[in-house]
Each structure stands twice: as structure tokens, then as C-alpha cells.
GROMACS .gro file of C-alpha atoms in nm:
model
  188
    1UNK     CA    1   0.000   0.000   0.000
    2UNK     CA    2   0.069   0.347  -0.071
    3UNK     CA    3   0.216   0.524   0.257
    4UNK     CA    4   0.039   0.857   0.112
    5UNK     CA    5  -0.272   0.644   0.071
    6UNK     CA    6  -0.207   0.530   0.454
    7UNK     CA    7  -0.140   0.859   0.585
    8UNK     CA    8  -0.466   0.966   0.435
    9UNK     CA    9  -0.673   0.670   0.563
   10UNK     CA   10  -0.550   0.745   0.929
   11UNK     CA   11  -0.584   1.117   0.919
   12UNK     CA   12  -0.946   1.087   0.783
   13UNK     CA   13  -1.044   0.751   1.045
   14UNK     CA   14  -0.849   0.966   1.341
   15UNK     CA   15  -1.109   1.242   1.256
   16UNK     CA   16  -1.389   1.054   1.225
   17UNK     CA   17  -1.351   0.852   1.543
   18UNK     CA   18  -1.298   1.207   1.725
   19UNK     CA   19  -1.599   1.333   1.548
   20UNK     CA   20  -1.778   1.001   1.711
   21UNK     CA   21  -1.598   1.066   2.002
   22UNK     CA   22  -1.663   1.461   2.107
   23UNK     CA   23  -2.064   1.448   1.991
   24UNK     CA   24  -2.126   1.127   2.210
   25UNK     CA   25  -1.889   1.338   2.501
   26UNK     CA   26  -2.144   1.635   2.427
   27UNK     CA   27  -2.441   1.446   2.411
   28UNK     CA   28  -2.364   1.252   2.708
   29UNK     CA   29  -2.239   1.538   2.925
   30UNK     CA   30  -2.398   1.882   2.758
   31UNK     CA   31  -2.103   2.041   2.786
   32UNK     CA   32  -1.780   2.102   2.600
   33UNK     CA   33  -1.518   1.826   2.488
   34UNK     CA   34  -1.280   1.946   2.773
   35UNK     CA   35  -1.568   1.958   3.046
   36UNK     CA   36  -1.626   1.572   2.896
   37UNK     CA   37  -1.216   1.531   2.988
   38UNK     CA   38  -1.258   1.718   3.312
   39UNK     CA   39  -1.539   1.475   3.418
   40UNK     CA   40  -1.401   1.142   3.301
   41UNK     CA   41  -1.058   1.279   3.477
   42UNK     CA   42  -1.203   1.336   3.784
   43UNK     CA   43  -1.370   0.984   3.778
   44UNK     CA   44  -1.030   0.853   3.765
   45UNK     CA   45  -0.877   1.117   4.040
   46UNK     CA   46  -1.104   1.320   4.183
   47UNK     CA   47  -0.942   1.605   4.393
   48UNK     CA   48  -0.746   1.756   4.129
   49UNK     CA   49  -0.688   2.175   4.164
   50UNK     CA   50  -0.816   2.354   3.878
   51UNK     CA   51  -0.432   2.424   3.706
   52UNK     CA   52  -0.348   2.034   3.702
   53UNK     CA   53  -0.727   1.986   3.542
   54UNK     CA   54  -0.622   2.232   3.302
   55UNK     CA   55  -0.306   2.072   3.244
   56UNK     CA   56  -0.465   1.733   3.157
   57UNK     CA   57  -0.735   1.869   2.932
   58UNK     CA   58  -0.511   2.120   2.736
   59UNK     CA   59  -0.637   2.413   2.875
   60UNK     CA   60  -0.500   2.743   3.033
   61UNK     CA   61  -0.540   2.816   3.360
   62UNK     CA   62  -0.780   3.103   3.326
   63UNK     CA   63  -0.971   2.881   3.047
   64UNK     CA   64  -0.978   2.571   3.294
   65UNK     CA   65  -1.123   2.778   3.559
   66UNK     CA   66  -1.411   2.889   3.335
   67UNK     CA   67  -1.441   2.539   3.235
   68UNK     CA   68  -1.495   2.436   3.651
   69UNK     CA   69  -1.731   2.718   3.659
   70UNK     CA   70  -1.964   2.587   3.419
   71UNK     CA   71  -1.983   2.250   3.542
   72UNK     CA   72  -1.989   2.406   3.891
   73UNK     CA   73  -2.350   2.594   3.767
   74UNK     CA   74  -2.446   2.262   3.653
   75UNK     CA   75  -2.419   2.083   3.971
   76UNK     CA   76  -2.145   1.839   3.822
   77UNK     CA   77  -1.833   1.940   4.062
   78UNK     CA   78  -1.772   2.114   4.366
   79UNK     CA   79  -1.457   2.332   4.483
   80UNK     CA   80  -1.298   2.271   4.857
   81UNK     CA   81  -1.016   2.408   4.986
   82UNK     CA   82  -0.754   2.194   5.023
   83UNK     CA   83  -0.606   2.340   5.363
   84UNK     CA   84  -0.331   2.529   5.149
   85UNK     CA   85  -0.335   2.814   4.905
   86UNK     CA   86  -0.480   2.522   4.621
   87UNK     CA   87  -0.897   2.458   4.619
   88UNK     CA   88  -0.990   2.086   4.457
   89UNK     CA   89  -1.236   2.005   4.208
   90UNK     CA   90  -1.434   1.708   4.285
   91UNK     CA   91  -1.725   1.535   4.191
   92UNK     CA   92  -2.076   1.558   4.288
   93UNK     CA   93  -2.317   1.237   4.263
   94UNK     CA   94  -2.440   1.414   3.926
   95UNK     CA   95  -2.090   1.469   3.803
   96UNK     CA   96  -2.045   1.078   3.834
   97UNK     CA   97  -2.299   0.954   3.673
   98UNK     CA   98  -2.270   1.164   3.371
   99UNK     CA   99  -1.889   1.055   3.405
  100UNK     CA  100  -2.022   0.688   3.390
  101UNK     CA  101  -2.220   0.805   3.114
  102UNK     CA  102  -1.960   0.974   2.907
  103UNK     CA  103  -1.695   0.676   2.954
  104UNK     CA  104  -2.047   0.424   2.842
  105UNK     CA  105  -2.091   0.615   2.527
  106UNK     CA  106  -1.773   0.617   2.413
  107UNK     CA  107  -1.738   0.274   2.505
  108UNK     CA  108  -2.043   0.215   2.298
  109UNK     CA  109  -1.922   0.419   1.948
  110UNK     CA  110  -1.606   0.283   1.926
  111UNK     CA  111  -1.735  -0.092   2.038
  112UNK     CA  112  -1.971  -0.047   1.752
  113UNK     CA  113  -1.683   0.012   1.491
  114UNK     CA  114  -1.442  -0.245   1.601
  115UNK     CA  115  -1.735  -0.498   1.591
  116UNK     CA  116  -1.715  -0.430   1.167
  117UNK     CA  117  -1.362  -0.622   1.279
  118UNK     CA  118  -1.280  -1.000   1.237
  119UNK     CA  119  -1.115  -1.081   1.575
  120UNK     CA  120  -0.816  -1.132   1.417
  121UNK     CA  121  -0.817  -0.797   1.267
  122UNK     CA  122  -0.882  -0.675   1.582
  123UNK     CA  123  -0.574  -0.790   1.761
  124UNK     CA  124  -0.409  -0.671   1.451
  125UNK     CA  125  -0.505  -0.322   1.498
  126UNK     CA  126  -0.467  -0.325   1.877
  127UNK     CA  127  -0.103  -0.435   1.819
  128UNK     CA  128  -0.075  -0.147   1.572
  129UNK     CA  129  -0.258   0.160   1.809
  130UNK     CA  130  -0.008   0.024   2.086
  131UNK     CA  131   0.277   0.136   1.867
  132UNK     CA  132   0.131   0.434   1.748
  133UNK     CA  133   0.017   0.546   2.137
  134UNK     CA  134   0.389   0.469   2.236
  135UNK     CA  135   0.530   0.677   1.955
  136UNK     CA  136   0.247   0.965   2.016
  137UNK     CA  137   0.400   0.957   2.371
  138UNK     CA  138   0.757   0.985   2.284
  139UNK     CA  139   0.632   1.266   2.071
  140UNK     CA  140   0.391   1.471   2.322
  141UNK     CA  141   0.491   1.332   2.639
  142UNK     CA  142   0.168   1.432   2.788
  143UNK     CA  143   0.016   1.043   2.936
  144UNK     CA  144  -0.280   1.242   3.128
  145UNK     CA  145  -0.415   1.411   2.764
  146UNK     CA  146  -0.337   1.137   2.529
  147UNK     CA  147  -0.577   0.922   2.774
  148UNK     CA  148  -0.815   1.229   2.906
  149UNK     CA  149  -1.103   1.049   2.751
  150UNK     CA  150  -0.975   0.684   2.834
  151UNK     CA  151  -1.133   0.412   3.058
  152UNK     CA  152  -0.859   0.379   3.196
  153UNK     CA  153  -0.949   0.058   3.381
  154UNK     CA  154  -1.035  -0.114   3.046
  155UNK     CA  155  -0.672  -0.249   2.978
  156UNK     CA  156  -0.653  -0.342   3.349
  157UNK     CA  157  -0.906  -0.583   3.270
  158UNK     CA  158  -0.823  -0.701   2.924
  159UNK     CA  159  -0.508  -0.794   3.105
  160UNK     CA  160  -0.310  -0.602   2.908
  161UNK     CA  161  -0.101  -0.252   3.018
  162UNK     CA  162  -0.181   0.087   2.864
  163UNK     CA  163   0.100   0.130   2.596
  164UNK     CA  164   0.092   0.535   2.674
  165UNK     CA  165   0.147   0.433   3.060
  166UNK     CA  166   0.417   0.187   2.951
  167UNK     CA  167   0.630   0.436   2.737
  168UNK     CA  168   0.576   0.720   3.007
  169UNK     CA  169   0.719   0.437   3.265
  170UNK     CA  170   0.987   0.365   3.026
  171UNK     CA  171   1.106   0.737   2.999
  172UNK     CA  172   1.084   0.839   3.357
  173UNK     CA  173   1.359   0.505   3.359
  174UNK     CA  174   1.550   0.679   3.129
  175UNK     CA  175   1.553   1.022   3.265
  176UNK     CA  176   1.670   0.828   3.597
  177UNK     CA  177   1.940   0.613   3.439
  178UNK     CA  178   2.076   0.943   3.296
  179UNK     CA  179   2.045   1.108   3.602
  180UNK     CA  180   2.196   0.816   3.776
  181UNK     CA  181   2.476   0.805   3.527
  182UNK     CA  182   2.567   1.169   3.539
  183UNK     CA  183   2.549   1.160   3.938
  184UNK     CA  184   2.819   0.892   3.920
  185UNK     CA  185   3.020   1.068   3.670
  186UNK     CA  186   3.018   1.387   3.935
  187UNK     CA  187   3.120   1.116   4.209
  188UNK     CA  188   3.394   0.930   4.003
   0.00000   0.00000   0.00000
């Protein structure tokens, strides 16, 4: 095959699925894609300050508190001081179950286009998004918004490890090794 053919085929399936992806988030949460993030992050860590949610979801900080504002109007998360300067997001009851929701519908669109999939095909193109995921790591080195709309638990219990997880393991090795290596070059 072609790899301009390829590189087509991916960029137009890669918008597609996020097309899929944001509508069901929207539908599901009636908000914006990064209040869908901020929910389904908060499902997965709740107590997060309004900077590091704004981190994860690609946002400024004066964006991500707008963001926390509007799904503070809508009754989906709460602020609470923390004790020090920092004030935590969390989650109300509401802002859980249209987590739950979001992560189900996403679940549900993509579920639905991997079923047109042979399972061989599909452990084909699971080996395949593992190497892309490690190389979009290596590339953006940002775990928390490659997987800001992950169930994060779902690779748990296919018994497999999150390949973005994996290669953000790997290089935090590395960086330590270096660091290691450059300590003992100081000592030696």
C-alpha cells in the first residue's frame, strides 16, 4: 500500500472517530469536549486543583477555571479548599454519573466500529494503536491528555497494560538512568 494512501486513511479515520468521540462526550455530558475530559478525569482522580485539570485537558489556567465554573452551575463538581493556598475540584453524585455516562458512550461508538472487525483484525489493529500510542507519547509526552477520555481501567481488565502508561514508565527510567549516570560521573 501506498504510505500517502495510509497517511490519508488514518488522518481521515483519526477524525472521524474524534468526530464520534466529542458528539457522544457532548451528548452525554452537555457540555464542551474538555468539560467531557474534566469529568471522566475526575472519575479517575477526583481532587485535582483547577491548574493540574487544566493541564490534563489542554487548557490554560484562566480557560480551565471557566471550564470548573460551568460544570460548577451545573451541579457536576464542587470546589474545597484543600487546607493550602490550592482549592480541589471534585465530583458531585451528578458529576459521576454523567462521568459513567460519558466513559459508556464512548465505550459504545467505538465498540460499535471495532465490531465491523474479524477478531483477528482486531488484535491486529490493537497491536498497531499500541505502537502508534507509544510513539504519540515519545512525541507529546503528555500520558494524562493522550488518555483524558480513556477508561482507563479497560486495559486493566483485558489484562493487558496501557501502551501510553508503559512508554511514560519507560522514559521516567530513562531520565533516571541518565540522572543516575551523570550523578556517578560527578562522584567518580
Amino acid at each position: 500500500m501506498h504510505e500517502a494512501r495510509v497517511v490519508n486513511l488514518l488522518g481521515a479515520t483519526a477524525l472521524a472517530v474524534t468526530d464520534l468521540l466529542v458528539a457522544g462526550a457532548k451528548t452525554a455530558s452537555g457540555t464542551s469536549s474538555s468539560g467531557a475530559a474534566a469529568l471522566v478525569l475526575l472519575h479517575e482522580e477526583n481532587r485535582l486543583n483547577v491548574t493540574e485539570l487544566g493541564r490534563r485537558v489542554g487548557l490554560t489556567q484562566s480557560a480551565a477555571a471557566r471550564m470548573v465554573d460551568g460544570l460548577e452551575q451545573r451541579g457536576l463538581v464542587t470546589r474545597r479548599p484543600t487546607g493550602s493556598r490550592w482549592v480541589s475540584v471534585h465530583l458531585t453524585a451528578a458529576g459521576r454519573r454523567v462521568a459513567r455516562q460519558l466513559l459508556d458512550s464512548r465505550n459504545t461508538e467505538i465498540a460499535a466500529l471495532v465490531a465491523r472487525l474479524s477478531l483477528a483484525d482486531q488484535r491486529t489493529l490493537a497491536t498497531i494503536l499500541e505502537k502508534l500510542l507509544t510513539g504519540i507519547h515519545h512525541g507529546v509526552g503528555n500520558s494524562d491528555r493522550i488518555c483524558r477520555l480513556c477508561d482507563r481501567g479497560s486495559c486493566l481488565r483485558a489484562g493487558a497494560s496501557c501502551p501510553v502508561g508503559q512508554s511514560r514508565r519507560r522514559q521516567a527510567a530513562q531520565v533516571g538512568a541518565h540522572h543516575d549516570a551523570r550523578a556517578g560521573e560527578a562522584v567518580g
